[in-house]
Every structure is written in C-alpha cells, then in structure tokens.
Amino acid sequence: MQADFAIIGGTGVYDAELLESPEVETVRTPYGDVELVSGVYKGKRIAFLPRHGRGHSVAPHRIAYRANMYALKQLGVTQVLATSAVGSLQLDCPPGALVIVDDFLDFTKSRVGTFFDDDRVVHVDVTDPYCHRLRGVLAQTAHDLNIDVRAGGTYVCTEGPRFESKAEIRFFQSNGGTVVGMTNVPEVVLAKEAELCYATVCIVTNYAAGLSALPLTHEEVIEQMAVSIGDVRRLFFEALLRLDNSRDCRCPTAVSGNSQLTGVAGEEADA
Ligand code: HPA
C-alpha cells in the first residue's frame, strides 16, 4: 500500500495498534527487504516502521538505515515522525522527558551514511537537519495536548552497541550535547538525502553514564519507554491529523535544489 506519512518507532515501540486495517508488508530495496506495517488513521495513509525490526532483533550499529529510508520513499512517504530512546546529558532533562531535537553531533564510526556512494557527488545541506516545519507542528501539538516537551536540543549519536564511558559523556556535555542515542545518524541524514521531512521526538530513558550513581541497563531503557510511549503515540497521531501533503519547507528540494553541489566523482577535488 502507498503511504504519505511514516512513524519510525525505536526501542519498545513495536505495534501499530492505532491503524485501521493494518497490513504487514515486505518492501524490497537495493539494500535489503524491509518489513513494515501500513494502514489508515482517520483518512491518513501511514506506514509504521519498527527501526530495530520486530522484537528488537537488530542492534543500532547493524540497522539497515538505507533500506529503511529507501523503503519509505518507495511507498511514497514524504513526512516521517520518528521516536528514539536516549540518555540525558543534562540534569534538568530527567528520565521521562521528551525532547524534539533540532541538531546532531555524529560520533558513529562504521555506518554507511549516504545514498550517494556511487559516482555522484552530493553534499547535502544539514544546517537544519530535522525539518523545522514538522518540529513546529509537534511542539504546538504537544502544547495543545498538555504534553510536556522540550523544543530543541542536540542529539549526540554514538556507534554503540555499548553505552558510553563517563569521560565520553563529559566530552559530549561540554560540546553542547543534550541527549545521547545510537540511531539518529545516519537516519536523519538519509531522510534529508531522500528529500523527506523528518523529525524525532526523543524519549529520555535514563541519565547518561556517570550522571547517576547506577550502572546503565537496557532494561531501564525498555521500562521507561513503556511508561512514556503513550504520550508520544498521542502526540504523533494528533500531529498527523494536522499535517497534509503541502510541504512548505526546504526538504522537498534538499538535493535537487542544490544542483551546483552535484557532479561526477573527481570533478570536485576538495569539496
Ligand atoms: N546512551 C546511548 N543510547 C541510549 C542511552 C544512553 O544512555 N539510553 C537510551 N539509548
């Protein structure tokens, strides 16, 4: 089924119970098959993609990011609402807080982060990586629903699957990070390359390493997700009702509107 919108769920978000007549489908892409659920919510065609696969079977560094984004594009999706679990780098952003991030720091190491790894040279602009229009709709919707969100923040993406060391967290804090997670890069970058609008609501599941006396566990992440996911679902489904297919932002031309930056490999020596 074709879809206009997608919800990408992170840890602890595996169902699509709000969709009418949901269908499980497998989308074939050059990067592998993607299993997702599509359906209709109050007239909106939505694809629901569990980022880690069904049952959290794929670790963050092994997620098929390109396949996921390519599959959404292939279904006709243009706008993506994502959620992901994060640790907090700020004491005033405790477990349970929701953060609509607006920037990222990329500390991943071994991921292919582009669709343009052939003879095309494309340097996509990520000055505004997360679609400002979608972020605005999410923030306004949260306000109207009385859901507390922090609008703005920098997502530090680590390679995983391990959690961070205390020194890494101190480094990220002193360099402007707000939250730390393992999945937003390259997801947000690939969305931009695919000219999709993309925004993420981060669910703070824990204080990052060293900010609390206790060691981090995956279980506490899952537990806090379970508590917070209801609000994020409410927020997403209400935001979807407020969205239509008009996209008054720069995302639809993120690559095609930048023709001076595209060329054949070798033409731009030091770009
Ligand atoms: N670090 C990295 N990823 C995470 C964390 C964390 O503390 N919590 C949830 N995802």
PDB file of C-alpha atoms and ligand atoms in Angstrom:
ATOM      1  CA  MET A   1       0.000   0.000   0.000  1.00  0.00           C
ATOM      2  CA  GLN A   2       1.206   3.538  -0.703  1.00  0.00           C
ATOM      3  CA  ALA A   3       1.586   5.857   2.281  1.00  0.00           C
ATOM      4  CA  ASP A   4       2.126   9.583   2.805  1.00  0.00           C
ATOM      5  CA  PHE A   5       3.404   9.555   6.359  1.00  0.00           C
ATOM      6  CA  ALA A   6       5.593   7.224   8.355  1.00  0.00           C
ATOM      7  CA  ILE A   7       6.185   6.633  12.011  1.00  0.00           C
ATOM      8  CA  ILE A   8       9.528   5.116  12.904  1.00  0.00           C
ATOM      9  CA  GLY A   9       9.491   3.540  16.313  1.00  0.00           C
ATOM     10  CA  GLY A  10      12.544   2.846  18.401  1.00  0.00           C
ATOM     11  CA  THR A  11      13.105   0.620  21.364  1.00  0.00           C
ATOM     12  CA  GLY A  12       9.825  -0.507  22.887  1.00  0.00           C
ATOM     13  CA  VAL A  13       7.566   0.655  20.038  1.00  0.00           C
ATOM     14  CA  TYR A  14       6.655  -2.370  18.029  1.00  0.00           C
ATOM     15  CA  ASP A  15       2.943  -2.209  17.378  1.00  0.00           C
ATOM     16  CA  ALA A  16       0.662  -0.269  15.146  1.00  0.00           C
ATOM     17  CA  GLU A  17      -2.479  -0.701  17.154  1.00  0.00           C
ATOM     18  CA  LEU A  18      -3.967   2.657  16.231  1.00  0.00           C
ATOM     19  CA  LEU A  19      -4.006   1.914  12.496  1.00  0.00           C
ATOM     20  CA  GLU A  20      -7.223   0.796  10.826  1.00  0.00           C
ATOM     21  CA  SER A  21      -6.902  -2.442   8.873  1.00  0.00           C
ATOM     22  CA  PRO A  22      -3.122  -2.702   9.267  1.00  0.00           C
ATOM     23  CA  GLU A  23      -1.265  -4.796   6.700  1.00  0.00           C
ATOM     24  CA  VAL A  24       2.183  -6.254   7.223  1.00  0.00           C
ATOM     25  CA  GLU A  25       4.214  -5.898   4.065  1.00  0.00           C
ATOM     26  CA  THR A  26       7.719  -6.535   2.874  1.00  0.00           C
ATOM     27  CA  VAL A  27       9.258  -3.834   0.703  1.00  0.00           C
ATOM     28  CA  ARG A  28      12.175  -4.911  -1.486  1.00  0.00           C
ATOM     29  CA  THR A  29      15.001  -2.378  -1.810  1.00  0.00           C
ATOM     30  CA  PRO A  30      18.526  -2.478  -3.259  1.00  0.00           C
ATOM     31  CA  TYR A  31      19.719  -2.517   0.364  1.00  0.00           C
ATOM     32  CA  GLY A  32      17.598  -5.438   1.535  1.00  0.00           C
ATOM     33  CA  ASP A  33      13.999  -6.209   2.395  1.00  0.00           C
ATOM     34  CA  VAL A  34      12.120  -4.106   4.921  1.00  0.00           C
ATOM     35  CA  GLU A  35       9.125  -5.350   6.846  1.00  0.00           C
ATOM     36  CA  LEU A  36       6.678  -2.685   7.883  1.00  0.00           C
ATOM     37  CA  VAL A  37       3.022  -2.185   8.654  1.00  0.00           C
ATOM     38  CA  SER A  38       0.831   0.137   6.651  1.00  0.00           C
ATOM     39  CA  GLY A  39      -2.677   1.283   7.355  1.00  0.00           C
ATOM     40  CA  VAL A  40      -5.025   4.227   7.621  1.00  0.00           C
ATOM     41  CA  TYR A  41      -5.620   6.532  10.561  1.00  0.00           C
ATOM     42  CA  LYS A  42      -8.632   8.851  10.140  1.00  0.00           C
ATOM     43  CA  GLY A  43      -8.018   9.103   6.412  1.00  0.00           C
ATOM     44  CA  LYS A  44      -4.212   9.453   6.617  1.00  0.00           C
ATOM     45  CA  ARG A  45      -2.160   6.740   4.962  1.00  0.00           C
ATOM     46  CA  ILE A  46       0.615   5.770   7.350  1.00  0.00           C
ATOM     47  CA  ALA A  47       3.486   3.330   7.281  1.00  0.00           C
ATOM     48  CA  PHE A  48       4.817   2.141  10.618  1.00  0.00           C
ATOM     49  CA  LEU A  49       8.408   1.006  10.642  1.00  0.00           C
ATOM     50  CA  PRO A  50       9.991  -0.647  13.680  1.00  0.00           C
ATOM     51  CA  ARG A  51      13.566   0.552  13.273  1.00  0.00           C
ATOM     52  CA  HIS A  52      15.155  -2.406  15.030  1.00  0.00           C
ATOM     53  CA  GLY A  53      12.991  -4.979  13.288  1.00  0.00           C
ATOM     54  CA  ARG A  54      10.330  -6.949  15.062  1.00  0.00           C
ATOM     55  CA  GLY A  55      11.247  -7.904  18.624  1.00  0.00           C
ATOM     56  CA  HIS A  56      14.293  -5.583  18.814  1.00  0.00           C
ATOM     57  CA  SER A  57      16.361  -8.046  16.865  1.00  0.00           C
ATOM     58  CA  VAL A  58      18.826  -5.663  15.199  1.00  0.00           C
ATOM     59  CA  ALA A  59      21.418  -3.726  17.220  1.00  0.00           C
ATOM     60  CA  PRO A  60      21.775   0.027  16.452  1.00  0.00           C
ATOM     61  CA  HIS A  61      25.067  -0.294  14.551  1.00  0.00           C
ATOM     62  CA  ARG A  62      23.594  -3.032  12.334  1.00  0.00           C
ATOM     63  CA  ILE A  63      20.276  -1.408  11.419  1.00  0.00           C
ATOM     64  CA  ALA A  64      19.671  -1.252   7.675  1.00  0.00           C
ATOM     65  CA  TYR A  65      19.244   2.521   7.693  1.00  0.00           C
ATOM     66  CA  ARG A  66      19.419   2.875   3.931  1.00  0.00           C
ATOM     67  CA  ALA A  67      16.956   0.056   3.336  1.00  0.00           C
ATOM     68  CA  ASN A  68      14.534   1.560   5.861  1.00  0.00           C
ATOM     69  CA  MET A  69      14.580   5.020   4.323  1.00  0.00           C
ATOM     70  CA  TYR A  70      14.553   3.729   0.763  1.00  0.00           C
ATOM     71  CA  ALA A  71      11.509   1.566   1.546  1.00  0.00           C
ATOM     72  CA  LEU A  72       9.613   4.569   2.909  1.00  0.00           C
ATOM     73  CA  LYS A  73      10.494   6.618  -0.158  1.00  0.00           C
ATOM     74  CA  GLN A  74       9.370   3.769  -2.384  1.00  0.00           C
ATOM     75  CA  LEU A  75       5.971   3.671  -0.659  1.00  0.00           C
ATOM     76  CA  GLY A  76       5.519   7.362  -1.454  1.00  0.00           C
ATOM     77  CA  VAL A  77       6.132   8.609   2.084  1.00  0.00           C
ATOM     78  CA  THR A  78       7.159  12.265   2.297  1.00  0.00           C
ATOM     79  CA  GLN A  79       6.953  13.018   6.026  1.00  0.00           C
ATOM     80  CA  VAL A  80       8.436  10.956   8.827  1.00  0.00           C
ATOM     81  CA  LEU A  81       7.886  11.177  12.571  1.00  0.00           C
ATOM     82  CA  ALA A  82      10.458   9.185  14.489  1.00  0.00           C
ATOM     83  CA  THR A  83      10.974   8.406  18.118  1.00  0.00           C
ATOM     84  CA  SER A  84      14.021   7.070  19.857  1.00  0.00           C
ATOM     85  CA  ALA A  85      15.275   6.279  23.322  1.00  0.00           C
ATOM     86  CA  VAL A  86      18.089   8.473  24.603  1.00  0.00           C
ATOM     87  CA  GLY A  87      20.181   9.099  27.663  1.00  0.00           C
ATOM     88  CA  SER A  88      20.177  12.627  29.058  1.00  0.00           C
ATOM     89  CA  LEU A  89      23.325  14.729  29.294  1.00  0.00           C
ATOM     90  CA  GLN A  90      21.547  17.427  31.296  1.00  0.00           C
ATOM     91  CA  LEU A  91      20.350  17.097  34.876  1.00  0.00           C
ATOM     92  CA  ASP A  92      17.350  19.317  34.111  1.00  0.00           C
ATOM     93  CA  CYS A  93      16.209  16.830  31.468  1.00  0.00           C
ATOM     94  CA  PRO A  94      15.323  13.779  33.582  1.00  0.00           C
ATOM     95  CA  PRO A  95      14.094  10.307  32.578  1.00  0.00           C
ATOM     96  CA  GLY A  96      10.587  10.663  31.170  1.00  0.00           C
ATOM     97  CA  ALA A  97      11.321  13.986  29.446  1.00  0.00           C
ATOM     98  CA  LEU A  98      10.531  14.323  25.733  1.00  0.00           C
ATOM     99  CA  VAL A  99      12.912  16.306  23.528  1.00  0.00           C
ATOM    100  CA  ILE A 100      12.230  17.463  19.955  1.00  0.00           C
ATOM    101  CA  VAL A 101      15.859  17.648  18.880  1.00  0.00           C
ATOM    102  CA  ASP A 102      16.929  20.194  16.276  1.00  0.00           C
ATOM    103  CA  ASP A 103      20.589  19.312  15.681  1.00  0.00           C
ATOM    104  CA  PHE A 104      23.038  16.440  15.964  1.00  0.00           C
ATOM    105  CA  LEU A 105      26.661  15.563  16.651  1.00  0.00           C
ATOM    106  CA  ASP A 106      27.813  12.461  14.785  1.00  0.00           C
ATOM    107  CA  PHE A 107      30.121  10.104  16.684  1.00  0.00           C
ATOM    108  CA  THR A 108      29.255   6.991  14.703  1.00  0.00           C
ATOM    109  CA  LYS A 109      32.143   5.053  13.200  1.00  0.00           C
ATOM    110  CA  SER A 110      31.209   2.247  10.871  1.00  0.00           C
ATOM    111  CA  ARG A 111      27.938   3.138   9.153  1.00  0.00           C
ATOM    112  CA  VAL A 112      27.300   3.936   5.538  1.00  0.00           C
ATOM    113  CA  GLY A 113      25.673   7.315   5.909  1.00  0.00           C
ATOM    114  CA  THR A 114      24.721   8.213   2.357  1.00  0.00           C
ATOM    115  CA  PHE A 115      22.773   7.098  -0.683  1.00  0.00           C
ATOM    116  CA  PHE A 116      25.421   8.833  -2.820  1.00  0.00           C
ATOM    117  CA  ASP A 117      28.304   6.401  -2.633  1.00  0.00           C
ATOM    118  CA  ASP A 118      28.474   5.824  -6.385  1.00  0.00           C
ATOM    119  CA  ASP A 119      29.859   8.236  -8.994  1.00  0.00           C
ATOM    120  CA  ARG A 120      27.562  11.075  -7.993  1.00  0.00           C
ATOM    121  CA  VAL A 121      28.969  13.667  -5.602  1.00  0.00           C
ATOM    122  CA  VAL A 122      26.289  15.193  -3.416  1.00  0.00           C
ATOM    123  CA  HIS A 123      26.933  17.237  -0.290  1.00  0.00           C
ATOM    124  CA  VAL A 124      23.514  17.610   1.235  1.00  0.00           C
ATOM    125  CA  ASP A 125      22.958  20.632   3.466  1.00  0.00           C
ATOM    126  CA  VAL A 126      22.187  19.659   7.068  1.00  0.00           C
ATOM    127  CA  THR A 127      22.213  23.133   8.567  1.00  0.00           C
ATOM    128  CA  ASP A 128      18.666  22.324   9.673  1.00  0.00           C
ATOM    129  CA  PRO A 129      18.782  18.507   9.829  1.00  0.00           C
ATOM    130  CA  TYR A 130      15.368  17.993  11.439  1.00  0.00           C
ATOM    131  CA  CYS A 131      12.525  19.557   9.445  1.00  0.00           C
ATOM    132  CA  HIS A 132      11.659  22.834  11.173  1.00  0.00           C
ATOM    133  CA  ARG A 133       8.050  22.686   9.948  1.00  0.00           C
ATOM    134  CA  LEU A 134       7.445  19.210  11.419  1.00  0.00           C
ATOM    135  CA  ARG A 135       9.184  20.248  14.630  1.00  0.00           C
ATOM    136  CA  GLY A 136       6.877  23.233  14.882  1.00  0.00           C
ATOM    137  CA  VAL A 137       3.759  21.107  14.378  1.00  0.00           C
ATOM    138  CA  LEU A 138       4.971  18.631  17.002  1.00  0.00           C
ATOM    139  CA  ALA A 139       5.745  21.354  19.546  1.00  0.00           C
ATOM    140  CA  GLN A 140       2.392  23.093  19.011  1.00  0.00           C
ATOM    141  CA  THR A 141       0.502  19.792  19.163  1.00  0.00           C
ATOM    142  CA  ALA A 142       2.273  18.808  22.384  1.00  0.00           C
ATOM    143  CA  HIS A 143       1.369  22.170  23.878  1.00  0.00           C
ATOM    144  CA  ASP A 144      -2.293  21.758  22.882  1.00  0.00           C
ATOM    145  CA  LEU A 145      -2.408  18.227  24.310  1.00  0.00           C
ATOM    146  CA  ASN A 146      -0.709  19.321  27.528  1.00  0.00           C
ATOM    147  CA  ILE A 147       2.229  17.055  26.877  1.00  0.00           C
ATOM    148  CA  ASP A 148       5.440  18.468  28.261  1.00  0.00           C
ATOM    149  CA  VAL A 149       8.170  18.620  25.612  1.00  0.00           C
ATOM    150  CA  ARG A 150      11.460  20.406  25.298  1.00  0.00           C
ATOM    151  CA  ALA A 151      11.616  22.041  21.865  1.00  0.00           C
ATOM    152  CA  GLY A 152      15.216  21.993  20.705  1.00  0.00           C
ATOM    153  CA  GLY A 153      18.311  20.099  21.716  1.00  0.00           C
ATOM    154  CA  THR A 154      21.327  18.412  20.220  1.00  0.00           C
ATOM    155  CA  TYR A 155      21.337  14.654  19.698  1.00  0.00           C
ATOM    156  CA  VAL A 156      24.743  13.038  20.102  1.00  0.00           C
ATOM    157  CA  CYS A 157      24.828   9.819  18.103  1.00  0.00           C
ATOM    158  CA  THR A 158      27.265   7.146  19.236  1.00  0.00           C
ATOM    159  CA  GLU A 159      28.142   3.923  17.489  1.00  0.00           C
ATOM    160  CA  GLY A 160      27.004   1.546  20.217  1.00  0.00           C
ATOM    161  CA  PRO A 161      26.041  -1.072  20.982  1.00  0.00           C
ATOM    162  CA  ARG A 162      27.834  -0.324  24.244  1.00  0.00           C
ATOM    163  CA  PHE A 163      26.772   2.597  26.382  1.00  0.00           C
ATOM    164  CA  GLU A 164      29.223   5.467  26.767  1.00  0.00           C
ATOM    165  CA  SER A 165      32.091   5.972  29.192  1.00  0.00           C
ATOM    166  CA  LYS A 166      31.918   8.745  31.798  1.00  0.00           C
ATOM    167  CA  ALA A 167      34.665  10.672  30.005  1.00  0.00           C
ATOM    168  CA  GLU A 168      32.778  10.482  26.699  1.00  0.00           C
ATOM    169  CA  ILE A 169      29.677  11.860  28.386  1.00  0.00           C
ATOM    170  CA  ARG A 170      31.648  14.738  29.941  1.00  0.00           C
ATOM    171  CA  PHE A 171      33.080  15.477  26.490  1.00  0.00           C
ATOM    172  CA  PHE A 172      29.637  15.450  24.852  1.00  0.00           C
ATOM    173  CA  GLN A 173      28.257  17.709  27.598  1.00  0.00           C
ATOM    174  CA  SER A 174      30.994  20.259  27.184  1.00  0.00           C
ATOM    175  CA  ASN A 175      30.437  20.267  23.429  1.00  0.00           C
ATOM    176  CA  GLY A 176      26.788  21.171  23.517  1.00  0.00           C
ATOM    177  CA  GLY A 177      25.044  17.792  23.553  1.00  0.00           C
ATOM    178  CA  THR A 178      21.619  17.495  25.126  1.00  0.00           C
ATOM    179  CA  VAL A 179      20.869  13.783  24.737  1.00  0.00           C
ATOM    180  CA  VAL A 180      22.776  10.724  23.565  1.00  0.00           C
ATOM    181  CA  GLY A 181      21.476   7.837  21.486  1.00  0.00           C
ATOM    182  CA  MET A 182      22.608   5.361  18.857  1.00  0.00           C
ATOM    183  CA  THR A 183      20.219   5.640  15.924  1.00  0.00           C
ATOM    184  CA  ASN A 184      19.508   9.154  14.647  1.00  0.00           C
ATOM    185  CA  VAL A 185      22.591   9.231  12.454  1.00  0.00           C
ATOM    186  CA  PRO A 186      22.513   8.329   9.644  1.00  0.00           C
ATOM    187  CA  GLU A 187      18.710   8.097   9.751  1.00  0.00           C
ATOM    188  CA  VAL A 188      18.153  11.861   9.718  1.00  0.00           C
ATOM    189  CA  VAL A 189      20.812  12.381   7.036  1.00  0.00           C
ATOM    190  CA  LEU A 190      19.381   9.722   4.733  1.00  0.00           C
ATOM    191  CA  ALA A 191      15.940  11.267   5.159  1.00  0.00           C
ATOM    192  CA  LYS A 192      17.373  14.586   4.001  1.00  0.00           C
ATOM    193  CA  GLU A 193      19.114  12.946   1.040  1.00  0.00           C
ATOM    194  CA  ALA A 194      15.817  11.289   0.140  1.00  0.00           C
ATOM    195  CA  GLU A 195      14.143  14.722   0.400  1.00  0.00           C
ATOM    196  CA  LEU A 196      11.827  13.566   3.162  1.00  0.00           C
ATOM    197  CA  CYS A 197      10.677  15.755   6.019  1.00  0.00           C
ATOM    198  CA  TYR A 198      11.891  14.117   9.209  1.00  0.00           C
ATOM    199  CA  ALA A 199      11.614  14.938  12.911  1.00  0.00           C
ATOM    200  CA  THR A 200      12.397  12.973  16.047  1.00  0.00           C
ATOM    201  CA  VAL A 201      10.855  13.046  19.482  1.00  0.00           C
ATOM    202  CA  CYS A 202      13.432  11.616  21.857  1.00  0.00           C
ATOM    203  CA  ILE A 203      12.298   9.839  24.965  1.00  0.00           C
ATOM    204  CA  VAL A 204      14.773  10.262  27.802  1.00  0.00           C
ATOM    205  CA  THR A 205      15.008   6.836  29.389  1.00  0.00           C
ATOM    206  CA  ASN A 206      17.966   7.390  31.709  1.00  0.00           C
ATOM    207  CA  TYR A 207      20.661   9.814  32.775  1.00  0.00           C
ATOM    208  CA  ALA A 208      23.762   9.192  30.684  1.00  0.00           C
ATOM    209  CA  ALA A 209      26.730   7.319  32.130  1.00  0.00           C
ATOM    210  CA  GLY A 210      28.205   8.959  35.196  1.00  0.00           C
ATOM    211  CA  LEU A 211      25.276  11.310  35.777  1.00  0.00           C
ATOM    212  CA  SER A 212      23.708   8.872  38.166  1.00  0.00           C
ATOM    213  CA  ALA A 213      25.486   6.501  40.515  1.00  0.00           C
ATOM    214  CA  LEU A 214      23.920   3.389  38.987  1.00  0.00           C
ATOM    215  CA  PRO A 215      25.192   1.407  36.001  1.00  0.00           C
ATOM    216  CA  LEU A 216      23.040   1.623  32.862  1.00  0.00           C
ATOM    217  CA  THR A 217      20.945  -1.302  31.741  1.00  0.00           C
ATOM    218  CA  HIS A 218      18.916  -1.991  28.626  1.00  0.00           C
ATOM    219  CA  GLU A 219      16.047  -2.993  30.929  1.00  0.00           C
ATOM    220  CA  GLU A 220      15.716   0.501  32.388  1.00  0.00           C
ATOM    221  CA  VAL A 221      15.590   1.878  28.845  1.00  0.00           C
ATOM    222  CA  ILE A 222      12.756  -0.527  27.949  1.00  0.00           C
ATOM    223  CA  GLU A 223      10.894   0.222  31.175  1.00  0.00           C
ATOM    224  CA  GLN A 224      10.985   3.996  30.731  1.00  0.00           C
ATOM    225  CA  MET A 225       9.980   3.654  27.052  1.00  0.00           C
ATOM    226  CA  ALA A 226       6.922   1.689  28.122  1.00  0.00           C
ATOM    227  CA  VAL A 227       5.951   4.495  30.504  1.00  0.00           C
ATOM    228  CA  SER A 228       6.482   7.343  28.023  1.00  0.00           C
ATOM    229  CA  ILE A 229       5.403   5.853  24.727  1.00  0.00           C
ATOM    230  CA  GLY A 230       1.703   6.544  25.316  1.00  0.00           C
ATOM    231  CA  ASP A 231       2.296  10.302  25.246  1.00  0.00           C
ATOM    232  CA  VAL A 232       4.433  10.054  22.124  1.00  0.00           C
ATOM    233  CA  ARG A 233       1.785   7.992  20.324  1.00  0.00           C
ATOM    234  CA  ARG A 234      -0.899  10.550  21.271  1.00  0.00           C
ATOM    235  CA  LEU A 235       1.358  13.332  20.097  1.00  0.00           C
ATOM    236  CA  PHE A 236       2.176  11.663  16.768  1.00  0.00           C
ATOM    237  CA  PHE A 237      -1.366  10.691  15.850  1.00  0.00           C
ATOM    238  CA  GLU A 238      -2.736  14.143  16.679  1.00  0.00           C
ATOM    239  CA  ALA A 239       0.121  15.790  14.758  1.00  0.00           C
ATOM    240  CA  LEU A 240      -0.653  13.569  11.764  1.00  0.00           C
ATOM    241  CA  LEU A 241      -4.214  14.892  11.703  1.00  0.00           C
ATOM    242  CA  ARG A 242      -2.811  18.419  11.455  1.00  0.00           C
ATOM    243  CA  LEU A 243      -0.489  17.579   8.578  1.00  0.00           C
ATOM    244  CA  ASP A 244      -1.417  17.446   4.920  1.00  0.00           C
ATOM    245  CA  ASN A 245       0.630  16.896   1.804  1.00  0.00           C
ATOM    246  CA  SER A 246       1.727  20.514   1.473  1.00  0.00           C
ATOM    247  CA  ARG A 247       5.356  20.886   2.483  1.00  0.00           C
ATOM    248  CA  ASP A 248       6.288  24.486   2.981  1.00  0.00           C
ATOM    249  CA  CYS A 249       9.904  23.808   3.877  1.00  0.00           C
ATOM    250  CA  ARG A 250      13.209  23.164   2.109  1.00  0.00           C
ATOM    251  CA  CYS A 251      13.167  19.373   2.495  1.00  0.00           C
ATOM    252  CA  PRO A 252      11.448  18.588  -0.847  1.00  0.00           C
ATOM    253  CA  THR A 253      14.399  20.133  -2.733  1.00  0.00           C
ATOM    254  CA  ALA A 254      17.213  19.318  -0.284  1.00  0.00           C
ATOM    255  CA  VAL A 255      19.191  17.652  -3.079  1.00  0.00           C
ATOM    256  CA  SER A 256      17.518  18.679  -6.338  1.00  0.00           C
ATOM    257  CA  GLY A 257      17.533  22.362  -5.340  1.00  0.00           C
ATOM    258  CA  ASN A 258      21.287  22.268  -4.890  1.00  0.00           C
ATOM    259  CA  SER A 259      22.402  21.425  -8.387  1.00  0.00           C
ATOM    260  CA  GLN A 260      25.739  23.205  -8.066  1.00  0.00           C
ATOM    261  CA  LEU A 261      26.689  20.634  -5.458  1.00  0.00           C
ATOM    262  CA  THR A 262      26.056  17.608  -7.611  1.00  0.00           C
ATOM    263  CA  GLY A 263      28.508  16.286 -10.108  1.00  0.00           C
ATOM    264  CA  VAL A 264      30.547  13.298 -11.061  1.00  0.00           C
ATOM    265  CA  ALA A 265      33.219  11.992  -8.706  1.00  0.00           C
ATOM    266  CA  GLY A 266      36.587  13.553  -9.402  1.00  0.00           C
ATOM    267  CA  GLU A 267      35.219  16.913 -10.564  1.00  0.00           C
ATOM    268  CA  GLU A 268      35.262  18.420  -7.100  1.00  0.00           C
ATOM    269  CA  ALA A 269      38.714  17.713  -5.761  1.00  0.00           C
ATOM    270  CA  ASP A 270      38.451  19.246  -2.328  1.00  0.00           C
ATOM    271  CA  ALA A 271      34.725  19.597  -1.798  1.00  0.00           C
TER     272      ALA A 271
HETATM  273  N1  HPA B   1      23.293   6.091  25.591  1.00  0.00           N
HETATM  274  C1  HPA B   1      23.112   5.738  24.304  1.00  0.00           C
HETATM  275  N2  HPA B   1      21.946   5.334  23.837  1.00  0.00           N
HETATM  276  C2  HPA B   1      20.899   5.304  24.677  1.00  0.00           C
HETATM  277  C3  HPA B   1      21.022   5.647  26.030  1.00  0.00           C
HETATM  278  C4  HPA B   1      22.289   6.065  26.502  1.00  0.00           C
HETATM  279  O1  HPA B   1      22.470   6.402  27.689  1.00  0.00           O
HETATM  280  N3  HPA B   1      19.799   5.482  26.591  1.00  0.00           N
HETATM  281  C5  HPA B   1      18.964   5.060  25.603  1.00  0.00           C
HETATM  282  N4  HPA B   1      19.626   4.939  24.449  1.00  0.00           N
END
